[in-house]
Amino acid sequence: MNVAVLASGTGTNLQALFDHVHGSEGISIVAVASDKPDAPALERARVARVPARAFPAEGFPDRSGRDLAIADWLTSQGAELVVLAGYMQLLSEEFLARFPDRVINVHPALLPAFPGLAAVEQAISYGVKVFGVTVHFVDGGVDSGPVILQRAIELPSAREPAEVLERLHPIEHELLPEAVRLIARGAVSFDPANPRRVVIER
Ligand code: GRF
């Protein structure tokens, strides 16, 4: 299965995909795209000798024009699954229609709690004692698509976002590659009785 990754930042989740799934079990990362030309994620792709391209907002009339250009490039690279690994832009409906049920995202909270930006800060302000990570399909909403995998961690006295993120990152780096492996294996489907419910065949 050919996988494309969109990332805006550091790209540690992209690196986990390079380290744990790229080149094994029939999975190849064939393209990495970013909205930020200076995203370290693009450099990680170059080191891994994977085609990498930036699509900065200034180069396009609007978001949907940019998203279509990204979709065209990913398609030309043969992408079958699109993984959002810290991609900080909302994708247009037109983009999602090009990869139906084939766009996934990793989010640093136990959805549906704390969607959107600054999820860990939201969770700390709320005073939760349990944090976690969600990998989910992407739909037209903000972090609202069907959940594929989740894992929780108890941090009853956490106060600083940095300390929580330090504990969540290793979980993300396991869960996201695992979701890609499961999808590549054909082990992920939707419950016909409730398409919000993702069924995993292990
Ligand atoms: C991760 O925390 C992910 O959950 C969120 O963005 C962050 C990306 O981190 N969507 P990195 O760039 O992969 O290090």
PDB file of C-alpha atoms and ligand atoms in Angstrom:
ATOM      1  CA  MET A   1       0.000   0.000   0.000  1.00  0.00           C
ATOM      2  CA  ASN A   2       1.333   3.403  -1.012  1.00  0.00           C
ATOM      3  CA  VAL A   3       1.107   5.958   1.774  1.00  0.00           C
ATOM      4  CA  ALA A   4       1.372   9.747   1.606  1.00  0.00           C
ATOM      5  CA  VAL A   5       2.013  11.831   4.708  1.00  0.00           C
ATOM      6  CA  LEU A   6       1.059  15.463   5.341  1.00  0.00           C
ATOM      7  CA  ALA A   7       2.959  17.183   8.148  1.00  0.00           C
ATOM      8  CA  SER A   8       3.417  20.796   9.235  1.00  0.00           C
ATOM      9  CA  GLY A   9       5.989  20.470  11.984  1.00  0.00           C
ATOM     10  CA  THR A  10       8.759  18.460  13.543  1.00  0.00           C
ATOM     11  CA  GLY A  11       7.653  15.210  11.990  1.00  0.00           C
ATOM     12  CA  THR A  12       8.386  12.747  14.793  1.00  0.00           C
ATOM     13  CA  ASN A  13       5.264  10.795  13.789  1.00  0.00           C
ATOM     14  CA  LEU A  14       6.465  10.784  10.175  1.00  0.00           C
ATOM     15  CA  GLN A  15       9.804   9.450  11.454  1.00  0.00           C
ATOM     16  CA  ALA A  16       7.987   6.675  13.345  1.00  0.00           C
ATOM     17  CA  LEU A  17       6.312   5.704  10.053  1.00  0.00           C
ATOM     18  CA  PHE A  18       9.691   5.689   8.281  1.00  0.00           C
ATOM     19  CA  ASP A  19      11.213   3.603  11.081  1.00  0.00           C
ATOM     20  CA  HIS A  20       8.380   1.123  11.640  1.00  0.00           C
ATOM     21  CA  VAL A  21       6.323   0.635   8.477  1.00  0.00           C
ATOM     22  CA  HIS A  22       8.135   2.080   5.428  1.00  0.00           C
ATOM     23  CA  GLY A  23       9.464  -0.779   3.331  1.00  0.00           C
ATOM     24  CA  SER A  24       7.782  -3.569   5.287  1.00  0.00           C
ATOM     25  CA  GLU A  25       4.541  -5.540   4.922  1.00  0.00           C
ATOM     26  CA  GLY A  26       4.031  -4.083   1.431  1.00  0.00           C
ATOM     27  CA  ILE A  27       3.863  -0.516   2.770  1.00  0.00           C
ATOM     28  CA  SER A  28       5.783   2.338   1.102  1.00  0.00           C
ATOM     29  CA  ILE A  29       5.737   6.012   1.906  1.00  0.00           C
ATOM     30  CA  VAL A  30       5.614   7.552  -1.555  1.00  0.00           C
ATOM     31  CA  ALA A  31       5.173  11.268  -0.822  1.00  0.00           C
ATOM     32  CA  VAL A  32       5.454  13.796   2.000  1.00  0.00           C
ATOM     33  CA  ALA A  33       3.777  17.178   1.662  1.00  0.00           C
ATOM     34  CA  SER A  34       3.635  20.192   3.939  1.00  0.00           C
ATOM     35  CA  ASP A  35       2.023  23.617   4.067  1.00  0.00           C
ATOM     36  CA  LYS A  36       5.287  24.907   5.595  1.00  0.00           C
ATOM     37  CA  PRO A  37       8.352  25.024   3.323  1.00  0.00           C
ATOM     38  CA  ASP A  38      10.671  24.962   6.356  1.00  0.00           C
ATOM     39  CA  ALA A  39       8.963  22.076   8.186  1.00  0.00           C
ATOM     40  CA  PRO A  40      11.606  19.677   9.572  1.00  0.00           C
ATOM     41  CA  ALA A  41       9.277  16.883   8.395  1.00  0.00           C
ATOM     42  CA  LEU A  42      10.254  17.685   4.784  1.00  0.00           C
ATOM     43  CA  GLU A  43      13.925  17.288   5.660  1.00  0.00           C
ATOM     44  CA  ARG A  44      13.192  13.897   7.237  1.00  0.00           C
ATOM     45  CA  ALA A  45      11.581  12.836   3.947  1.00  0.00           C
ATOM     46  CA  ARG A  46      14.610  13.982   1.963  1.00  0.00           C
ATOM     47  CA  VAL A  47      16.912  12.007   4.260  1.00  0.00           C
ATOM     48  CA  ALA A  48      14.701   8.948   3.658  1.00  0.00           C
ATOM     49  CA  ARG A  49      14.872   9.686  -0.120  1.00  0.00           C
ATOM     50  CA  VAL A  50      11.110  10.077  -0.357  1.00  0.00           C
ATOM     51  CA  PRO A  51       9.666  12.801  -2.647  1.00  0.00           C
ATOM     52  CA  ALA A  52       8.813  15.866  -0.551  1.00  0.00           C
ATOM     53  CA  ARG A  53       7.007  19.046  -1.540  1.00  0.00           C
ATOM     54  CA  ALA A  54       5.750  22.197   0.140  1.00  0.00           C
ATOM     55  CA  PHE A  55       2.435  23.797  -0.763  1.00  0.00           C
ATOM     56  CA  PRO A  56       2.519  27.226   0.933  1.00  0.00           C
ATOM     57  CA  ALA A  57      -0.742  29.190   1.054  1.00  0.00           C
ATOM     58  CA  GLU A  58       0.796  32.114  -0.868  1.00  0.00           C
ATOM     59  CA  GLY A  59       1.132  29.955  -3.985  1.00  0.00           C
ATOM     60  CA  PHE A  60      -2.622  29.383  -4.359  1.00  0.00           C
ATOM     61  CA  PRO A  61      -5.768  31.519  -4.706  1.00  0.00           C
ATOM     62  CA  ASP A  62      -7.536  29.719  -1.836  1.00  0.00           C
ATOM     63  CA  ARG A  63      -7.518  26.649   0.390  1.00  0.00           C
ATOM     64  CA  SER A  64      -9.479  24.507  -2.009  1.00  0.00           C
ATOM     65  CA  GLY A  65      -7.045  25.344  -4.860  1.00  0.00           C
ATOM     66  CA  ARG A  66      -4.140  24.332  -2.672  1.00  0.00           C
ATOM     67  CA  ASP A  67      -5.850  21.136  -1.529  1.00  0.00           C
ATOM     68  CA  LEU A  68      -6.562  20.119  -5.129  1.00  0.00           C
ATOM     69  CA  ALA A  69      -2.916  20.698  -6.064  1.00  0.00           C
ATOM     70  CA  ILE A  70      -1.856  18.518  -3.115  1.00  0.00           C
ATOM     71  CA  ALA A  71      -4.388  15.822  -4.072  1.00  0.00           C
ATOM     72  CA  ASP A  72      -3.151  15.858  -7.694  1.00  0.00           C
ATOM     73  CA  TRP A  73       0.461  15.496  -6.588  1.00  0.00           C
ATOM     74  CA  LEU A  74      -0.316  12.689  -4.113  1.00  0.00           C
ATOM     75  CA  THR A  75      -2.311  10.881  -6.798  1.00  0.00           C
ATOM     76  CA  SER A  76       0.569  11.259  -9.277  1.00  0.00           C
ATOM     77  CA  GLN A  77       2.818   9.635  -6.658  1.00  0.00           C
ATOM     78  CA  GLY A  78       0.393   6.706  -6.405  1.00  0.00           C
ATOM     79  CA  ALA A  79      -0.902   7.448  -2.888  1.00  0.00           C
ATOM     80  CA  GLU A  80      -3.652   5.121  -1.659  1.00  0.00           C
ATOM     81  CA  LEU A  81      -3.762   6.241   1.980  1.00  0.00           C
ATOM     82  CA  VAL A  82      -3.152   9.770   3.304  1.00  0.00           C
ATOM     83  CA  VAL A  83      -1.809  10.101   6.846  1.00  0.00           C
ATOM     84  CA  LEU A  84      -2.009  13.436   8.656  1.00  0.00           C
ATOM     85  CA  ALA A  85       0.925  13.496  11.043  1.00  0.00           C
ATOM     86  CA  GLY A  86       0.726  16.914  12.650  1.00  0.00           C
ATOM     87  CA  TYR A  87      -0.805  18.620   9.591  1.00  0.00           C
ATOM     88  CA  MET A  88      -2.160  21.881  10.960  1.00  0.00           C
ATOM     89  CA  GLN A  89      -4.639  22.732   8.176  1.00  0.00           C
ATOM     90  CA  LEU A  90      -8.240  21.652   7.701  1.00  0.00           C
ATOM     91  CA  LEU A  91      -8.654  19.734   4.448  1.00  0.00           C
ATOM     92  CA  SER A  92     -11.444  20.677   2.032  1.00  0.00           C
ATOM     93  CA  GLU A  93     -14.350  18.353   1.197  1.00  0.00           C
ATOM     94  CA  GLU A  94     -12.949  18.198  -2.359  1.00  0.00           C
ATOM     95  CA  PHE A  95      -9.663  16.793  -1.036  1.00  0.00           C
ATOM     96  CA  LEU A  96     -11.433  14.221   1.148  1.00  0.00           C
ATOM     97  CA  ALA A  97     -13.608  13.147  -1.812  1.00  0.00           C
ATOM     98  CA  ARG A  98     -10.423  12.233  -3.675  1.00  0.00           C
ATOM     99  CA  PHE A  99      -9.444   9.725  -0.938  1.00  0.00           C
ATOM    100  CA  PRO A 100     -12.745   8.419   0.466  1.00  0.00           C
ATOM    101  CA  ASP A 101     -12.277   6.734   3.873  1.00  0.00           C
ATOM    102  CA  ARG A 102      -8.553   6.852   3.168  1.00  0.00           C
ATOM    103  CA  VAL A 103      -7.401   9.849   5.213  1.00  0.00           C
ATOM    104  CA  ILE A 104      -6.356   9.275   8.838  1.00  0.00           C
ATOM    105  CA  ASN A 105      -5.091  11.575  11.588  1.00  0.00           C
ATOM    106  CA  VAL A 106      -3.353  11.281  14.944  1.00  0.00           C
ATOM    107  CA  HIS A 107      -4.659  13.511  17.727  1.00  0.00           C
ATOM    108  CA  PRO A 108      -3.167  13.976  21.216  1.00  0.00           C
ATOM    109  CA  ALA A 109      -6.408  13.518  23.186  1.00  0.00           C
ATOM    110  CA  LEU A 110      -9.099  10.945  23.787  1.00  0.00           C
ATOM    111  CA  LEU A 111     -11.678  12.115  21.252  1.00  0.00           C
ATOM    112  CA  PRO A 112     -14.409  13.254  21.303  1.00  0.00           C
ATOM    113  CA  ALA A 113     -12.880  15.200  24.221  1.00  0.00           C
ATOM    114  CA  PHE A 114     -10.634  18.128  23.309  1.00  0.00           C
ATOM    115  CA  PRO A 115     -10.713  18.305  19.496  1.00  0.00           C
ATOM    116  CA  GLY A 116      -8.900  21.021  17.568  1.00  0.00           C
ATOM    117  CA  LEU A 117      -5.818  23.007  18.455  1.00  0.00           C
ATOM    118  CA  ALA A 118      -3.987  22.864  21.796  1.00  0.00           C
ATOM    119  CA  ALA A 119      -5.707  19.637  22.828  1.00  0.00           C
ATOM    120  CA  VAL A 120      -3.302  18.935  25.685  1.00  0.00           C
ATOM    121  CA  GLU A 121      -3.637  22.487  27.027  1.00  0.00           C
ATOM    122  CA  GLN A 122      -7.444  22.095  26.887  1.00  0.00           C
ATOM    123  CA  ALA A 123      -7.234  18.799  28.782  1.00  0.00           C
ATOM    124  CA  ILE A 124      -4.960  20.256  31.492  1.00  0.00           C
ATOM    125  CA  SER A 125      -7.217  23.291  31.949  1.00  0.00           C
ATOM    126  CA  TYR A 126     -10.209  20.982  32.280  1.00  0.00           C
ATOM    127  CA  GLY A 127      -8.351  19.103  35.000  1.00  0.00           C
ATOM    128  CA  VAL A 128      -8.533  15.605  33.543  1.00  0.00           C
ATOM    129  CA  LYS A 129      -6.566  12.807  35.190  1.00  0.00           C
ATOM    130  CA  VAL A 130      -6.461  10.569  32.133  1.00  0.00           C
ATOM    131  CA  PHE A 131      -4.883  11.716  28.867  1.00  0.00           C
ATOM    132  CA  GLY A 132      -4.444   9.821  25.641  1.00  0.00           C
ATOM    133  CA  VAL A 133      -4.063   9.496  21.905  1.00  0.00           C
ATOM    134  CA  THR A 134      -6.601   8.858  19.138  1.00  0.00           C
ATOM    135  CA  VAL A 135      -6.025   7.720  15.561  1.00  0.00           C
ATOM    136  CA  HIS A 136      -9.139   8.359  13.502  1.00  0.00           C
ATOM    137  CA  PHE A 137     -10.504   8.652   9.993  1.00  0.00           C
ATOM    138  CA  VAL A 138     -10.804  12.239   8.814  1.00  0.00           C
ATOM    139  CA  ASP A 139     -14.208  13.620   7.833  1.00  0.00           C
ATOM    140  CA  GLY A 140     -15.317  17.178   7.090  1.00  0.00           C
ATOM    141  CA  GLY A 141     -15.334  18.205  10.777  1.00  0.00           C
ATOM    142  CA  VAL A 142     -12.582  19.000  13.250  1.00  0.00           C
ATOM    143  CA  ASP A 143     -11.199  15.712  14.643  1.00  0.00           C
ATOM    144  CA  SER A 144     -14.700  14.254  14.334  1.00  0.00           C
ATOM    145  CA  GLY A 145     -14.250  11.151  12.144  1.00  0.00           C
ATOM    146  CA  PRO A 146     -14.617   7.509  13.219  1.00  0.00           C
ATOM    147  CA  VAL A 147     -12.079   6.299  15.792  1.00  0.00           C
ATOM    148  CA  ILE A 148      -9.632   3.599  14.693  1.00  0.00           C
ATOM    149  CA  LEU A 149      -7.355   3.234  17.742  1.00  0.00           C
ATOM    150  CA  GLN A 150      -7.135   4.896  21.147  1.00  0.00           C
ATOM    151  CA  ARG A 151      -4.871   4.530  24.133  1.00  0.00           C
ATOM    152  CA  ALA A 152      -5.148   6.213  27.526  1.00  0.00           C
ATOM    153  CA  ILE A 153      -2.537   7.076  30.116  1.00  0.00           C
ATOM    154  CA  GLU A 154      -3.179   8.150  33.714  1.00  0.00           C
ATOM    155  CA  LEU A 155      -1.328  11.345  34.629  1.00  0.00           C
ATOM    156  CA  PRO A 156      -3.239  12.521  37.690  1.00  0.00           C
ATOM    157  CA  SER A 157      -0.876  15.317  38.640  1.00  0.00           C
ATOM    158  CA  ALA A 158       0.144  16.648  35.222  1.00  0.00           C
ATOM    159  CA  ARG A 159       0.252  20.449  34.982  1.00  0.00           C
ATOM    160  CA  GLU A 160       2.589  21.221  32.090  1.00  0.00           C
ATOM    161  CA  PRO A 161       1.710  20.549  28.431  1.00  0.00           C
ATOM    162  CA  ALA A 162       5.349  19.646  27.686  1.00  0.00           C
ATOM    163  CA  GLU A 163       5.392  16.850  30.287  1.00  0.00           C
ATOM    164  CA  VAL A 164       2.117  15.402  28.974  1.00  0.00           C
ATOM    165  CA  LEU A 165       3.290  15.573  25.348  1.00  0.00           C
ATOM    166  CA  GLU A 166       6.495  13.816  26.340  1.00  0.00           C
ATOM    167  CA  ARG A 167       4.383  10.905  27.617  1.00  0.00           C
ATOM    168  CA  LEU A 168       1.959  10.975  24.665  1.00  0.00           C
ATOM    169  CA  HIS A 169       4.543  11.035  21.873  1.00  0.00           C
ATOM    170  CA  PRO A 170       5.762   7.429  22.353  1.00  0.00           C
ATOM    171  CA  ILE A 171       2.106   6.317  22.323  1.00  0.00           C
ATOM    172  CA  GLU A 172       1.493   8.218  19.073  1.00  0.00           C
ATOM    173  CA  HIS A 173       4.613   6.660  17.593  1.00  0.00           C
ATOM    174  CA  GLU A 174       3.186   3.181  18.267  1.00  0.00           C
ATOM    175  CA  LEU A 175      -0.472   3.787  17.471  1.00  0.00           C
ATOM    176  CA  LEU A 176      -0.085   5.584  14.119  1.00  0.00           C
ATOM    177  CA  PRO A 177       2.185   2.930  12.526  1.00  0.00           C
ATOM    178  CA  GLU A 178      -0.124   0.242  13.954  1.00  0.00           C
ATOM    179  CA  ALA A 179      -3.167   1.861  12.299  1.00  0.00           C
ATOM    180  CA  VAL A 180      -1.331   2.051   8.956  1.00  0.00           C
ATOM    181  CA  ARG A 181      -0.339  -1.625   9.257  1.00  0.00           C
ATOM    182  CA  LEU A 182      -3.916  -2.656  10.058  1.00  0.00           C
ATOM    183  CA  ILE A 183      -5.347  -0.690   7.111  1.00  0.00           C
ATOM    184  CA  ALA A 184      -2.678  -2.095   4.755  1.00  0.00           C
ATOM    185  CA  ARG A 185      -3.579  -5.597   5.917  1.00  0.00           C
ATOM    186  CA  GLY A 186      -7.270  -4.972   5.153  1.00  0.00           C
ATOM    187  CA  ALA A 187      -8.111  -5.445   8.830  1.00  0.00           C
ATOM    188  CA  VAL A 188     -10.072  -2.200   9.243  1.00  0.00           C
ATOM    189  CA  SER A 189     -13.732  -1.907   8.237  1.00  0.00           C
ATOM    190  CA  PHE A 190     -16.906  -0.082   9.246  1.00  0.00           C
ATOM    191  CA  ASP A 191     -19.727  -1.767  11.162  1.00  0.00           C
ATOM    192  CA  PRO A 192     -22.636  -1.860   8.653  1.00  0.00           C
ATOM    193  CA  ALA A 193     -25.071  -1.315  11.539  1.00  0.00           C
ATOM    194  CA  ASN A 194     -23.185   1.806  12.682  1.00  0.00           C
ATOM    195  CA  PRO A 195     -20.637   3.231  10.251  1.00  0.00           C
ATOM    196  CA  ARG A 196     -19.184   5.406  13.022  1.00  0.00           C
ATOM    197  CA  ARG A 197     -17.932   2.207  14.598  1.00  0.00           C
ATOM    198  CA  VAL A 198     -14.644   0.994  13.146  1.00  0.00           C
ATOM    199  CA  VAL A 199     -14.148  -2.758  13.359  1.00  0.00           C
ATOM    200  CA  ILE A 200     -10.606  -4.111  13.688  1.00  0.00           C
ATOM    201  CA  GLU A 201      -9.949  -7.712  12.785  1.00  0.00           C
ATOM    202  CA  ARG A 202      -6.832  -8.854  14.666  1.00  0.00           C
TER     203      ARG A 202
HETATM  204  C1  GRF B   1       1.296  15.290  17.393  1.00  0.00           C
HETATM  205  O1  GRF B   1       1.190  15.522  18.768  1.00  0.00           O
HETATM  206  C2  GRF B   1      -0.054  14.942  16.808  1.00  0.00           C
HETATM  207  O2  GRF B   1      -0.890  14.306  17.718  1.00  0.00           O
HETATM  208  C3  GRF B   1      -0.616  16.279  16.444  1.00  0.00           C
HETATM  209  O3  GRF B   1       0.484  17.025  15.998  1.00  0.00           O
HETATM  210  C4  GRF B   1       1.671  16.553  16.635  1.00  0.00           C
HETATM  211  C5  GRF B   1       2.694  16.292  15.582  1.00  0.00           C
HETATM  212  O4  GRF B   1       3.946  16.011  16.126  1.00  0.00           O
HETATM  213  N1  GRF B   1      -1.676  16.130  15.468  1.00  0.00           N
HETATM  214  P1  GRF B   1       5.157  15.594  15.191  1.00  0.00           P
HETATM  215  O5  GRF B   1       5.359  16.718  14.158  1.00  0.00           O
HETATM  216  O6  GRF B   1       4.823  14.302  14.528  1.00  0.00           O
HETATM  217  O7  GRF B   1       6.333  15.491  16.094  1.00  0.00           O
END
